[in-house]
PDB file of C-alpha atoms in Angstrom:
ATOM      1  CA  MET W   1       0.000  -0.261   0.248  1.00 50.00           C
ATOM      2  CA  THR W   2       1.465   3.290  -0.921  1.00 63.00           C
ATOM      3  CA  LYS W   3       1.482   6.736   1.208  1.00 75.00           C
ATOM      4  CA  THR W   4       0.618  10.163   0.305  1.00 80.00           C
ATOM      5  CA  LEU W   5       3.863  12.342   0.696  1.00 80.00           C
ATOM      6  CA  PRO W   6       3.411  15.099   2.750  1.00 83.00           C
ATOM      7  CA  VAL W   7       5.390  17.777   0.462  1.00 82.00           C
ATOM      8  CA  PHE W   8       5.966  20.667   3.301  1.00 85.00           C
ATOM      9  CA  GLU W   9       7.053  17.972   5.824  1.00 88.00           C
ATOM     10  CA  ALA W  10       9.109  16.108   3.547  1.00 86.00           C
ATOM     11  CA  LEU W  11      11.236  19.714   2.458  1.00 88.00           C
ATOM     12  CA  GLU W  12      10.896  20.179   6.678  1.00 89.00           C
ATOM     13  CA  HIS W  13      12.300  16.860   7.462  1.00 89.00           C
ATOM     14  CA  SER W  14      14.609  17.162   4.508  1.00 89.00           C
ATOM     15  CA  PHE W  15      16.165  20.680   5.561  1.00 89.00           C
ATOM     16  CA  HIS W  16      16.719  19.272   9.344  1.00 90.00           C
ATOM     17  CA  LEU W  17      18.836  16.305   7.899  1.00 89.00           C
ATOM     18  CA  THR W  18      20.808  18.439   6.297  1.00 88.00           C
ATOM     19  CA  PHE W  19      21.386  21.422   8.694  1.00 88.00           C
ATOM     20  CA  ASP W  20      21.335  19.341  11.801  1.00 89.00           C
ATOM     21  CA  ASN W  21      24.191  17.278  10.027  1.00 88.00           C
ATOM     22  CA  LEU W  22      26.069  19.793   8.242  1.00 84.00           C
ATOM     23  CA  GLY W  23      29.405  18.778  10.225  1.00 85.00           C
ATOM     24  CA  ALA W  24      29.336  15.404   8.713  1.00 85.00           C
ATOM     25  CA  ALA W  25      28.349  16.585   5.074  1.00 83.00           C
ATOM     26  CA  PHE W  26      31.451  18.595   5.315  1.00 83.00           C
ATOM     27  CA  ARG W  27      33.716  15.652   6.611  1.00 84.00           C
ATOM     28  CA  PHE W  28      32.475  13.985   3.915  1.00 83.00           C
ATOM     29  CA  SER W  29      32.833  15.861   1.139  1.00 81.00           C
ATOM     30  CA  TRP W  30      35.945  18.484   2.155  1.00 78.00           C
ATOM     31  CA  ALA W  31      38.341  16.089   0.311  1.00 80.00           C
ATOM     32  CA  TRP W  32      36.286  15.803  -3.056  1.00 78.00           C
ATOM     33  CA  MET W  33      35.896  19.840  -2.953  1.00 77.00           C
ATOM     34  CA  LEU W  34      39.488  20.453  -2.494  1.00 76.00           C
ATOM     35  CA  ALA W  35      40.344  18.321  -5.522  1.00 76.00           C
ATOM     36  CA  ILE W  36      37.316  19.863  -7.451  1.00 72.00           C
ATOM     37  CA  VAL W  37      39.003  23.266  -6.655  1.00 70.00           C
ATOM     38  CA  GLY W  38      42.511  22.078  -7.827  1.00 71.00           C
ATOM     39  CA  VAL W  39      41.224  20.552 -11.047  1.00 69.00           C
ATOM     40  CA  ALA W  40      39.233  24.351 -11.667  1.00 66.00           C
ATOM     41  CA  GLY W  41      42.330  25.872 -10.956  1.00 65.00           C
ATOM     42  CA  LEU W  42      44.097  24.078 -13.486  1.00 68.00           C
ATOM     43  CA  SER W  43      41.282  24.274 -16.082  1.00 65.00           C
ATOM     44  CA  ILE W  44      40.971  28.450 -15.533  1.00 62.00           C
ATOM     45  CA  ARG W  45      44.982  28.267 -15.703  1.00 65.00           C
ATOM     46  CA  ALA W  46      44.684  26.418 -19.205  1.00 63.00           C
ATOM     47  CA  ALA W  47      41.983  28.820 -20.362  1.00 59.00           C
ATOM     48  CA  ALA W  48      43.789  31.873 -19.316  1.00 58.00           C
ATOM     49  CA  SER W  49      47.279  30.459 -21.061  1.00 62.00           C
ATOM     50  CA  LYS W  50      45.043  30.214 -24.180  1.00 59.00           C
ATOM     51  CA  GLY W  51      43.652  33.564 -24.480  1.00 55.00           C
ATOM     52  CA  ALA W  52      40.780  33.830 -26.500  1.00 48.00           C
ATOM     53  CA  VAL W  53      39.574  30.213 -26.997  1.00 48.00           C
ATOM     54  CA  THR W  54      37.238  28.373 -29.465  1.00 50.00           C
ATOM     55  CA  ALA W  55      33.815  26.725 -27.808  1.00 46.00           C
ATOM     56  CA  GLN W  56      35.526  23.720 -28.675  1.00 49.00           C
ATOM     57  CA  GLY W  57      38.618  24.352 -26.910  1.00 49.00           C
ATOM     58  CA  ALA W  58      36.839  25.574 -23.532  1.00 48.00           C
ATOM     59  CA  ILE W  59      34.691  22.271 -23.586  1.00 50.00           C
ATOM     60  CA  MET W  60      37.919  20.231 -23.802  1.00 50.00           C
ATOM     61  CA  MET W  61      39.119  22.296 -20.812  1.00 52.00           C
ATOM     62  CA  PHE W  62      36.522  22.378 -18.395  1.00 55.00           C
ATOM     63  CA  SER W  63      35.055  18.586 -19.549  1.00 63.00           C
ATOM     64  CA  PRO W  64      37.129  17.306 -16.822  1.00 66.00           C
ATOM     65  CA  LEU W  65      36.271  19.363 -13.870  1.00 65.00           C
ATOM     66  CA  PHE W  66      32.649  18.994 -14.908  1.00 71.00           C
ATOM     67  CA  LEU W  67      33.098  15.013 -14.977  1.00 76.00           C
ATOM     68  CA  TRP W  68      35.155  15.013 -11.572  1.00 75.00           C
ATOM     69  CA  ALA W  69      32.622  16.782  -9.855  1.00 77.00           C
ATOM     70  CA  PHE W  70      29.910  14.560 -10.937  1.00 81.00           C
ATOM     71  CA  LEU W  71      31.876  11.774  -9.654  1.00 84.00           C
ATOM     72  CA  ALA W  72      31.902  13.837  -6.608  1.00 83.00           C
ATOM     73  CA  VAL W  73      28.469  14.315  -6.280  1.00 85.00           C
ATOM     74  CA  VAL W  74      27.629  10.876  -6.854  1.00 89.00           C
ATOM     75  CA  SER W  75      30.171   9.468  -4.054  1.00 88.00           C
ATOM     76  CA  VAL W  76      29.223  11.993  -1.728  1.00 88.00           C
ATOM     77  CA  ALA W  77      25.320  11.040  -2.139  1.00 89.00           C
ATOM     78  CA  VAL W  78      26.173   7.291  -1.448  1.00 91.00           C
ATOM     79  CA  VAL W  79      27.922   8.473   2.027  1.00 89.00           C
ATOM     80  CA  TRP W  80      25.415  10.597   2.772  1.00 90.00           C
ATOM     81  CA  HIS W  81      22.468   7.950   1.897  1.00 91.00           C
ATOM     82  CA  ARG W  82      24.252   5.579   4.222  1.00 90.00           C
ATOM     83  CA  TYR W  83      25.223   7.679   6.797  1.00 90.00           C
ATOM     84  CA  ILE W  84      21.486   9.056   7.321  1.00 89.00           C
ATOM     85  CA  LEU W  85      20.017   5.762   7.015  1.00 88.00           C
ATOM     86  CA  ARG W  86      22.357   3.528   8.575  1.00 86.00           C
ATOM     87  CA  ASP W  87      24.702   5.620  10.837  1.00 83.00           C
ATOM     88  CA  GLU W  88      27.540   4.563   8.341  1.00 81.00           C
ATOM     89  CA  GLY W  89      30.914   6.326   9.180  1.00 74.00           C
ATOM     90  CA  ALA W  90      29.829   8.839  11.767  1.00 60.00           C
ATOM     91  CA  GLY W  91      33.429   9.253  12.782  1.00 60.00           C
ATOM     92  CA  MET W  92      35.207   9.398   9.367  1.00 60.00           C
ATOM     93  CA  ALA W  93      37.739  12.187   8.676  1.00 54.00           C
ATOM     94  CA  TYR W  94      36.768  11.857   5.212  1.00 56.00           C
ATOM     95  CA  ASN W  95      35.223   9.823   2.604  1.00 68.00           C
ATOM     96  CA  MET W  96      36.647   9.813  -1.251  1.00 75.00           C
ATOM     97  CA  ARG W  97      34.575   6.562  -1.728  1.00 80.00           C
ATOM     98  CA  ALA W  98      34.388   5.436  -5.621  1.00 79.00           C
ATOM     99  CA  ASP W  99      33.555   1.569  -5.234  1.00 86.00           C
ATOM    100  CA  GLY W 100      31.560  -0.629  -7.481  1.00 89.00           C
ATOM    101  CA  THR W 101      28.648   0.542  -5.259  1.00 91.00           C
ATOM    102  CA  VAL W 102      29.503   4.553  -6.367  1.00 91.00           C
ATOM    103  CA  TRP W 103      29.490   3.252 -10.160  1.00 92.00           C
ATOM    104  CA  ARG W 104      26.325   1.307  -9.814  1.00 94.00           C
ATOM    105  CA  TYR W 105      24.417   4.629  -8.461  1.00 94.00           C
ATOM    106  CA  LEU W 106      26.311   6.716 -11.251  1.00 92.00           C
ATOM    107  CA  GLY W 107      25.198   4.174 -13.535  1.00 93.00           C
ATOM    108  CA  ASN W 108      21.654   4.421 -12.702  1.00 94.00           C
ATOM    109  CA  VAL W 109      21.777   8.229 -12.555  1.00 93.00           C
ATOM    110  CA  ILE W 110      22.802   8.288 -15.907  1.00 93.00           C
ATOM    111  CA  ALA W 111      19.435   6.014 -16.940  1.00 94.00           C
ATOM    112  CA  ILE W 112      17.363   8.489 -15.143  1.00 93.00           C
ATOM    113  CA  LEU W 113      18.760  11.385 -16.953  1.00 91.00           C
ATOM    114  CA  ILE W 114      18.458   9.256 -20.285  1.00 92.00           C
ATOM    115  CA  SER W 115      14.979   8.203 -19.681  1.00 92.00           C
ATOM    116  CA  SER W 116      13.919  12.102 -18.838  1.00 89.00           C
ATOM    117  CA  VAL W 117      15.551  13.323 -22.440  1.00 88.00           C
ATOM    118  CA  VAL W 118      13.521  10.153 -23.848  1.00 90.00           C
ATOM    119  CA  MET W 119      10.367  11.401 -22.472  1.00 87.00           C
ATOM    120  CA  ALA W 120      10.938  14.688 -23.449  1.00 84.00           C
ATOM    121  CA  ILE W 121      11.823  14.489 -27.099  1.00 84.00           C
ATOM    122  CA  PRO W 122       8.263  14.070 -28.096  1.00 83.00           C
ATOM    123  CA  PHE W 123       6.911  17.271 -26.600  1.00 79.00           C
ATOM    124  CA  GLY W 124      10.273  18.900 -28.474  1.00 78.00           C
ATOM    125  CA  ILE W 125       9.336  17.408 -31.520  1.00 80.00           C
ATOM    126  CA  LEU W 126       5.424  18.678 -30.934  1.00 78.00           C
ATOM    127  CA  GLY W 127       6.846  22.408 -30.054  1.00 76.00           C
ATOM    128  CA  ALA W 128       8.746  22.378 -32.878  1.00 75.00           C
ATOM    129  CA  LEU W 129       5.788  21.615 -35.537  1.00 75.00           C
ATOM    130  CA  ILE W 130       2.989  23.836 -33.688  1.00 78.00           C
ATOM    131  CA  GLY W 131       5.558  26.782 -33.049  1.00 72.00           C
ATOM    132  CA  SER W 132       5.099  26.642 -29.368  1.00 69.00           C
ATOM    133  CA  LYS W 133       7.609  27.031 -26.271  1.00 69.00           C
ATOM    134  CA  ALA W 134       5.047  26.541 -23.917  1.00 71.00           C
ATOM    135  CA  ILE W 135       5.376  22.652 -24.874  1.00 73.00           C
ATOM    136  CA  ALA W 136       8.109  23.053 -22.489  1.00 71.00           C
ATOM    137  CA  GLN W 137       6.509  23.704 -19.721  1.00 72.00           C
ATOM    138  CA  VAL W 138       4.041  20.377 -20.622  1.00 75.00           C
ATOM    139  CA  ALA W 139       7.214  18.448 -20.419  1.00 78.00           C
ATOM    140  CA  PHE W 140       8.244  19.629 -17.087  1.00 78.00           C
ATOM    141  CA  VAL W 141       4.687  18.715 -15.578  1.00 80.00           C
ATOM    142  CA  PHE W 142       4.916  15.027 -17.332  1.00 84.00           C
ATOM    143  CA  VAL W 143       8.551  14.503 -16.878  1.00 86.00           C
ATOM    144  CA  MET W 144       9.508  15.666 -13.602  1.00 87.00           C
ATOM    145  CA  PRO W 145       7.526  13.573 -11.666  1.00 88.00           C
ATOM    146  CA  VAL W 146       8.760  10.628 -13.300  1.00 89.00           C
ATOM    147  CA  VAL W 147      11.914  11.101 -12.483  1.00 90.00           C
ATOM    148  CA  TYR W 148      11.534  11.755  -8.784  1.00 89.00           C
ATOM    149  CA  ARG W 149       9.362   8.407  -8.848  1.00 89.00           C
ATOM    150  CA  MET W 150      12.560   6.953 -10.694  1.00 92.00           C
ATOM    151  CA  SER W 151      14.655   8.413  -8.175  1.00 91.00           C
ATOM    152  CA  ILE W 152      13.500   6.509  -4.866  1.00 90.00           C
ATOM    153  CA  LYS W 153      15.877   3.630  -6.282  1.00 93.00           C
ATOM    154  CA  LEU W 154      18.917   5.422  -5.911  1.00 93.00           C
ATOM    155  CA  PRO W 155      18.931   5.132  -1.949  1.00 92.00           C
ATOM    156  CA  ALA W 156      18.300   1.620  -1.962  1.00 93.00           C
ATOM    157  CA  ILE W 157      21.488   1.167  -4.217  1.00 94.00           C
ATOM    158  CA  ALA W 158      23.392   3.312  -2.051  1.00 92.00           C
ATOM    159  CA  LEU W 159      22.672   0.376   0.263  1.00 92.00           C
ATOM    160  CA  GLY W 160      23.953  -1.948  -1.442  1.00 90.00           C
ATOM    161  CA  ASP W 161      20.464  -3.470  -2.550  1.00 91.00           C
ATOM    162  CA  THR W 162      20.260  -4.443  -6.377  1.00 87.00           C
ATOM    163  CA  ASN W 163      16.862  -6.423  -6.065  1.00 91.00           C
ATOM    164  CA  PHE W 164      14.858  -2.931  -5.950  1.00 92.00           C
ATOM    165  CA  THR W 165      14.028  -1.966  -9.612  1.00 92.00           C
ATOM    166  CA  PHE W 166      12.847   1.189 -11.077  1.00 92.00           C
ATOM    167  CA  LYS W 167       9.572  -0.931 -11.442  1.00 92.00           C
ATOM    168  CA  ASP W 168       9.652  -0.984  -7.816  1.00 92.00           C
ATOM    169  CA  ALA W 169      10.565   2.536  -7.355  1.00 90.00           C
ATOM    170  CA  MET W 170       7.054   3.367  -9.428  1.00 90.00           C
ATOM    171  CA  ALA W 171       5.006   1.145  -7.313  1.00 89.00           C
ATOM    172  CA  TYR W 172       6.011   2.441  -4.356  1.00 86.00           C
ATOM    173  CA  SER W 173       5.365   5.873  -5.324  1.00 86.00           C
ATOM    174  CA  THR W 174       2.085   5.074  -7.014  1.00 87.00           C
ATOM    175  CA  GLY W 175      -0.659   8.265  -6.341  1.00 86.00           C
ATOM    176  CA  ASN W 176       1.674  10.666  -5.609  1.00 85.00           C
ATOM    177  CA  TYR W 177       2.076  12.542  -8.938  1.00 86.00           C
ATOM    178  CA  TRP W 178       0.848  16.264  -7.853  1.00 87.00           C
ATOM    179  CA  GLN W 179       2.617  15.704  -4.567  1.00 87.00           C
ATOM    180  CA  LEU W 180       5.812  15.125  -6.527  1.00 87.00           C
ATOM    181  CA  LEU W 181       5.111  17.614  -9.220  1.00 86.00           C
ATOM    182  CA  GLY W 182       4.867  20.314  -6.367  1.00 86.00           C
ATOM    183  CA  LEU W 183       8.353  19.313  -4.791  1.00 86.00           C
ATOM    184  CA  SER W 184       9.541  19.564  -8.200  1.00 84.00           C
ATOM    185  CA  VAL W 185       8.698  23.132  -8.652  1.00 85.00           C
ATOM    186  CA  ILE W 186       9.456  24.002  -5.189  1.00 87.00           C
ATOM    187  CA  VAL W 187      12.989  22.393  -5.706  1.00 85.00           C
ATOM    188  CA  ILE W 188      13.777  24.020  -9.426  1.00 85.00           C
ATOM    189  CA  VAL W 189      13.042  27.538  -7.769  1.00 86.00           C
ATOM    190  CA  MET W 190      15.651  26.784  -5.126  1.00 85.00           C
ATOM    191  CA  SER W 191      17.905  25.905  -7.457  1.00 82.00           C
ATOM    192  CA  PHE W 192      17.362  29.160  -9.775  1.00 84.00           C
ATOM    193  CA  LEU W 193      18.021  30.989  -7.457  1.00 84.00           C
ATOM    194  CA  LEU W 194      21.068  29.989  -5.989  1.00 80.00           C
ATOM    195  CA  ASP W 195      22.219  29.606  -9.482  1.00 79.00           C
ATOM    196  CA  LEU W 196      21.679  32.977  -9.980  1.00 81.00           C
ATOM    197  CA  ALA W 197      23.379  33.886  -6.685  1.00 78.00           C
ATOM    198  CA  GLY W 198      26.397  31.974  -7.983  1.00 74.00           C
ATOM    199  CA  GLN W 199      26.670  33.631 -11.259  1.00 76.00           C
ATOM    200  CA  MET W 200      26.254  37.072  -9.634  1.00 79.00           C
ATOM    201  CA  LEU W 201      29.523  35.717  -7.105  1.00 73.00           C
ATOM    202  CA  LEU W 202      31.458  34.801  -9.938  1.00 71.00           C
ATOM    203  CA  GLY W 203      30.554  38.050 -11.827  1.00 75.00           C
ATOM    204  CA  ILE W 204      32.168  39.783  -8.851  1.00 76.00           C
ATOM    205  CA  GLY W 205      35.119  37.916  -8.708  1.00 71.00           C
ATOM    206  CA  SER W 206      35.907  37.948 -12.318  1.00 70.00           C
ATOM    207  CA  ALA W 207      36.504  41.819 -11.932  1.00 73.00           C
ATOM    208  CA  PHE W 208      39.905  40.364  -9.700  1.00 71.00           C
ATOM    209  CA  GLY W 209      41.015  38.235 -12.373  1.00 70.00           C
ATOM    210  CA  ALA W 210      41.921  34.798 -11.779  1.00 63.00           C
ATOM    211  CA  PRO W 211      42.524  34.633  -8.404  1.00 67.00           C
ATOM    212  CA  GLY W 212      39.135  36.202  -7.695  1.00 68.00           C
ATOM    213  CA  VAL W 213      37.459  33.614 -10.141  1.00 65.00           C
ATOM    214  CA  ILE W 214      39.171  30.785  -8.019  1.00 66.00           C
ATOM    215  CA  ILE W 215      38.089  32.265  -4.361  1.00 71.00           C
ATOM    216  CA  THR W 216      34.611  32.912  -5.495  1.00 71.00           C
ATOM    217  CA  SER W 217      34.168  29.641  -7.125  1.00 68.00           C
ATOM    218  CA  ILE W 218      35.109  28.113  -4.115  1.00 68.00           C
ATOM    219  CA  LEU W 219      32.473  30.392  -2.133  1.00 73.00           C
ATOM    220  CA  ALA W 220      30.172  29.256  -4.851  1.00 73.00           C
ATOM    221  CA  ILE W 221      30.844  25.969  -4.462  1.00 73.00           C
ATOM    222  CA  ILE W 222      29.764  25.670  -0.554  1.00 77.00           C
ATOM    223  CA  PRO W 223      26.049  26.416  -0.711  1.00 80.00           C
ATOM    224  CA  GLN W 224      25.736  24.197  -3.905  1.00 78.00           C
ATOM    225  CA  LEU W 225      27.373  21.310  -2.011  1.00 79.00           C
ATOM    226  CA  ILE W 226      24.368  22.389   0.753  1.00 83.00           C
ATOM    227  CA  PHE W 227      21.640  22.054  -1.819  1.00 84.00           C
ATOM    228  CA  ALA W 228      23.113  18.771  -3.040  1.00 84.00           C
ATOM    229  CA  ILE W 229      22.826  17.278   0.172  1.00 87.00           C
ATOM    230  CA  PHE W 230      19.760  19.007   0.831  1.00 87.00           C
ATOM    231  CA  SER W 231      18.403  17.156  -2.523  1.00 86.00           C
ATOM    232  CA  ILE W 232      20.106  13.736  -1.428  1.00 87.00           C
ATOM    233  CA  SER W 233      18.289  13.932   1.734  1.00 88.00           C
ATOM    234  CA  MET W 234      15.000  14.326   0.149  1.00 84.00           C
ATOM    235  CA  LEU W 235      15.233  10.934  -1.612  1.00 81.00           C
ATOM    236  CA  THR W 236      16.798   9.221   1.570  1.00 74.00           C
TER     237      THR W 236
END
Protein backbone atom coordinates (compact mmCIF):
# COMPACT_ATOMS: atom_id res chain seq x y z
CA MET A 1 0.00 0.00 0.00
CA THR A 2 1.44 3.36 -1.03
CA LYS A 3 1.50 6.44 1.16
CA THR A 4 0.69 10.02 0.23
CA LEU A 5 3.77 12.25 0.38
CA PRO A 6 3.30 15.29 2.68
CA VAL A 7 5.28 17.80 0.59
CA PHE A 8 5.97 20.47 3.19
CA GLU A 9 6.74 17.92 5.90
CA ALA A 10 9.17 16.23 3.50
CA LEU A 11 10.87 19.57 2.82
CA GLU A 12 11.06 20.38 6.54
CA HIS A 13 12.45 16.93 7.34
CA SER A 14 15.06 17.23 4.57
CA PHE A 15 15.98 20.70 5.84
CA HIS A 16 16.63 19.34 9.33
CA LEU A 17 18.51 16.30 8.03
CA THR A 18 20.79 18.66 6.11
CA PHE A 19 21.42 21.48 8.54
CA ASP A 20 21.49 19.31 11.66
CA ASN A 21 24.27 17.27 10.06
CA LEU A 22 26.31 19.92 8.22
CA GLY A 23 29.45 18.91 10.10
CA ALA A 24 29.17 15.37 8.76
CA ALA A 25 28.39 16.68 5.28
CA PHE A 26 31.60 18.71 5.19
CA ARG A 27 33.63 15.84 6.65
CA PHE A 28 32.42 13.55 3.90
CA SER A 29 32.95 16.05 1.09
CA TRP A 30 35.89 18.34 1.91
CA ALA A 31 38.43 16.10 0.16
CA TRP A 32 36.26 16.03 -3.00
CA MET A 33 35.80 19.82 -2.78
CA LEU A 34 39.56 20.32 -2.51
CA ALA A 35 40.09 18.09 -5.54
CA ILE A 36 37.40 20.00 -7.50
CA VAL A 37 39.07 23.32 -6.64
CA GLY A 38 42.39 21.89 -7.85
CA VAL A 39 40.92 20.73 -11.16
CA ALA A 40 39.08 24.06 -11.52
CA GLY A 41 42.32 25.96 -10.94
CA LEU A 42 44.11 23.95 -13.61
CA SER A 43 41.23 24.45 -16.06
CA ILE A 44 41.12 28.21 -15.46
CA ARG A 45 44.91 28.46 -15.76
CA ALA A 46 44.83 26.52 -19.02
CA ALA A 47 42.06 28.77 -20.35
CA ALA A 48 43.94 31.91 -19.31
CA SER A 49 47.16 30.73 -20.98
CA LYS A 50 45.31 30.16 -24.25
CA GLY A 51 43.84 33.66 -24.31
CA ALA A 52 40.83 33.69 -26.62
CA VAL A 53 39.78 30.07 -27.05
CA THR A 54 37.18 28.44 -29.23
CA ALA A 55 34.00 26.93 -27.82
CA GLN A 56 35.41 23.49 -28.59
CA GLY A 57 38.61 24.31 -26.72
CA ALA A 58 36.65 25.53 -23.71
CA ILE A 59 34.64 22.30 -23.65
CA MET A 60 37.85 20.26 -23.78
CA MET A 61 39.37 22.22 -20.89
CA PHE A 62 36.36 22.25 -18.58
CA SER A 63 34.97 18.76 -19.31
CA PRO A 64 37.34 17.14 -16.76
CA LEU A 65 36.05 19.57 -14.12
CA PHE A 66 32.44 18.67 -14.90
CA LEU A 67 33.11 14.92 -14.87
CA TRP A 68 35.10 15.12 -11.65
CA ALA A 69 32.37 17.19 -9.96
CA PHE A 70 29.71 14.73 -11.17
CA LEU A 71 31.63 11.78 -9.69
CA ALA A 72 32.12 13.74 -6.46
CA VAL A 73 28.38 14.40 -6.09
CA VAL A 74 27.56 10.73 -6.71
CA SER A 75 30.17 9.56 -4.20
CA VAL A 76 28.95 12.00 -1.54
CA ALA A 77 25.35 10.92 -2.28
CA VAL A 78 26.15 7.26 -1.57
CA VAL A 79 28.00 8.14 1.63
CA TRP A 80 25.20 10.47 2.75
CA HIS A 81 22.44 7.90 2.14
CA ARG A 82 24.36 5.36 4.20
CA TYR A 83 25.09 7.88 6.95
CA ILE A 84 21.45 8.96 7.29
CA LEU A 85 19.94 5.48 7.03
CA ARG A 86 22.60 3.43 8.83
CA ASP A 87 24.68 5.99 10.73
CA GLU A 88 27.65 4.62 8.80
CA GLY A 89 30.92 6.53 8.84
CA ALA A 90 29.88 8.98 11.54
CA GLY A 91 33.44 9.27 12.86
CA MET A 92 35.26 9.40 9.53
CA ALA A 93 37.38 12.47 8.74
CA TYR A 94 36.76 12.10 5.02
CA ASN A 95 35.38 9.60 2.54
CA MET A 96 36.34 9.65 -1.15
CA ARG A 97 34.42 6.51 -1.97
CA ALA A 98 34.62 5.26 -5.55
CA ASP A 99 33.73 1.57 -5.33
CA GLY A 100 31.27 -0.60 -7.21
CA THR A 101 28.29 0.84 -5.33
CA VAL A 102 29.23 4.37 -6.43
CA TRP A 103 29.59 3.29 -10.06
CA ARG A 104 26.25 1.43 -9.91
CA TYR A 105 24.65 4.57 -8.46
CA LEU A 106 26.26 6.66 -11.22
CA GLY A 107 24.98 4.29 -13.89
CA ASN A 108 21.44 4.57 -12.56
CA VAL A 109 21.65 8.37 -12.40
CA ILE A 110 22.71 8.37 -16.05
CA ALA A 111 19.83 5.98 -16.87
CA ILE A 112 17.37 8.38 -15.19
CA LEU A 113 18.81 11.35 -17.11
CA ILE A 114 18.59 9.47 -20.42
CA SER A 115 15.02 8.42 -19.61
CA SER A 116 14.05 12.04 -18.90
CA VAL A 117 15.50 13.12 -22.26
CA VAL A 118 13.67 10.32 -24.08
CA MET A 119 10.40 11.29 -22.38
CA ALA A 120 10.91 14.93 -23.34
CA ILE A 121 11.71 14.26 -27.03
CA PRO A 122 8.05 13.90 -28.18
CA PHE A 123 7.21 17.22 -26.53
CA GLY A 124 10.19 18.85 -28.25
CA ILE A 125 9.08 17.53 -31.64
CA LEU A 126 5.51 18.68 -31.02
CA GLY A 127 6.71 22.11 -29.92
CA ALA A 128 8.81 22.46 -33.07
CA LEU A 129 5.91 21.42 -35.30
CA ILE A 130 3.39 23.86 -33.82
CA GLY A 131 5.93 26.56 -33.01
CA SER A 132 5.06 26.76 -29.33
CA LYS A 133 7.56 27.16 -26.48
CA ALA A 134 4.79 26.44 -23.98
CA ILE A 135 5.24 22.72 -24.74
CA ALA A 136 8.40 22.85 -22.61
CA GLN A 137 6.24 23.56 -19.55
CA VAL A 138 4.02 20.62 -20.48
CA ALA A 139 7.10 18.41 -20.72
CA PHE A 140 8.23 19.55 -17.28
CA VAL A 141 4.83 18.73 -15.77
CA PHE A 142 5.00 15.23 -17.23
CA VAL A 143 8.70 14.38 -16.86
CA MET A 144 9.76 15.71 -13.44
CA PRO A 145 7.38 13.65 -11.27
CA VAL A 146 8.47 10.53 -13.17
CA VAL A 147 12.14 11.42 -12.58
CA TYR A 148 11.48 11.74 -8.85
CA ARG A 149 9.63 8.44 -8.79
CA MET A 150 12.49 6.67 -10.56
CA SER A 151 15.01 8.29 -8.23
CA ILE A 152 13.53 6.47 -5.24
CA LYS A 153 15.70 3.57 -6.39
CA LEU A 154 18.91 5.49 -5.66
CA PRO A 155 18.97 5.19 -1.84
CA ALA A 156 18.37 1.44 -2.22
CA ILE A 157 21.42 1.21 -4.48
CA ALA A 158 23.48 3.15 -1.95
CA LEU A 159 22.57 0.55 0.67
CA GLY A 160 23.68 -2.25 -1.67
CA ASP A 161 20.18 -3.50 -2.55
CA THR A 162 20.47 -4.81 -6.10
CA ASN A 163 16.96 -6.29 -6.14
CA PHE A 164 15.06 -2.98 -5.87
CA THR A 165 14.18 -1.94 -9.44
CA PHE A 166 12.77 1.13 -11.19
CA LYS A 167 9.49 -0.80 -11.39
CA ASP A 168 9.50 -1.12 -7.60
CA ALA A 169 10.25 2.59 -7.24
CA MET A 170 7.32 3.48 -9.49
CA ALA A 171 5.03 1.11 -7.58
CA TYR A 172 5.96 2.57 -4.18
CA SER A 173 5.28 6.12 -5.38
CA THR A 174 1.90 5.48 -7.04
CA GLY A 175 -0.67 8.17 -6.28
CA ASN A 176 1.88 10.90 -5.56
CA TYR A 177 1.99 12.58 -8.98
CA TRP A 178 0.78 16.03 -7.89
CA GLN A 179 2.78 15.96 -4.67
CA LEU A 180 5.96 15.20 -6.60
CA LEU A 181 5.14 17.86 -9.19
CA GLY A 182 4.78 20.42 -6.40
CA LEU A 183 8.05 19.26 -4.88
CA SER A 184 9.73 19.55 -8.30
CA VAL A 185 8.57 23.14 -8.74
CA ILE A 186 9.82 24.14 -5.30
CA VAL A 187 13.23 22.51 -5.84
CA ILE A 188 13.62 24.04 -9.32
CA VAL A 189 12.87 27.53 -7.95
CA MET A 190 15.39 27.01 -5.14
CA SER A 191 17.99 25.81 -7.64
CA PHE A 192 17.35 28.79 -9.95
CA LEU A 193 17.79 31.30 -7.12
CA LEU A 194 20.97 29.56 -5.97
CA ASP A 195 22.41 29.55 -9.50
CA LEU A 196 21.55 33.23 -9.89
CA ALA A 197 23.36 34.06 -6.66
CA GLY A 198 26.35 31.98 -7.79
CA GLN A 199 26.54 33.77 -11.15
CA MET A 200 26.45 37.13 -9.40
CA LEU A 201 29.24 36.01 -7.08
CA LEU A 202 31.38 34.78 -9.98
CA GLY A 203 30.71 38.05 -11.82
CA ILE A 204 32.11 39.95 -8.86
CA GLY A 205 35.11 37.64 -8.70
CA SER A 206 35.90 38.04 -12.41
CA ALA A 207 36.56 41.73 -11.82
CA PHE A 208 39.64 40.71 -9.82
CA GLY A 209 41.11 38.38 -12.42
CA ALA A 210 42.01 34.70 -11.99
CA PRO A 211 42.53 34.88 -8.17
CA GLY A 212 39.08 36.42 -7.76
CA VAL A 213 37.48 33.76 -9.95
CA ILE A 214 39.15 30.95 -7.97
CA ILE A 215 38.13 32.40 -4.59
CA THR A 216 34.53 33.06 -5.63
CA SER A 217 34.36 29.61 -7.25
CA ILE A 218 35.28 28.08 -3.90
CA LEU A 219 32.67 30.22 -2.14
CA ALA A 220 30.06 29.25 -4.76
CA ILE A 221 30.75 25.53 -4.26
CA ILE A 222 29.70 25.62 -0.59
CA PRO A 223 26.00 26.56 -1.09
CA GLN A 224 25.85 24.21 -4.08
CA LEU A 225 27.14 21.41 -1.85
CA ILE A 226 24.53 22.19 0.82
CA PHE A 227 21.78 22.20 -1.80
CA ALA A 228 23.03 18.88 -3.20
CA ILE A 229 22.94 17.37 0.31
CA PHE A 230 19.43 18.78 0.77
CA SER A 231 18.29 17.18 -2.51
CA ILE A 232 19.87 13.85 -1.59
CA SER A 233 18.20 14.04 1.84
CA MET A 234 14.80 14.27 0.17
CA LEU A 235 15.44 10.99 -1.64
CA THR A 236 16.71 9.41 1.55
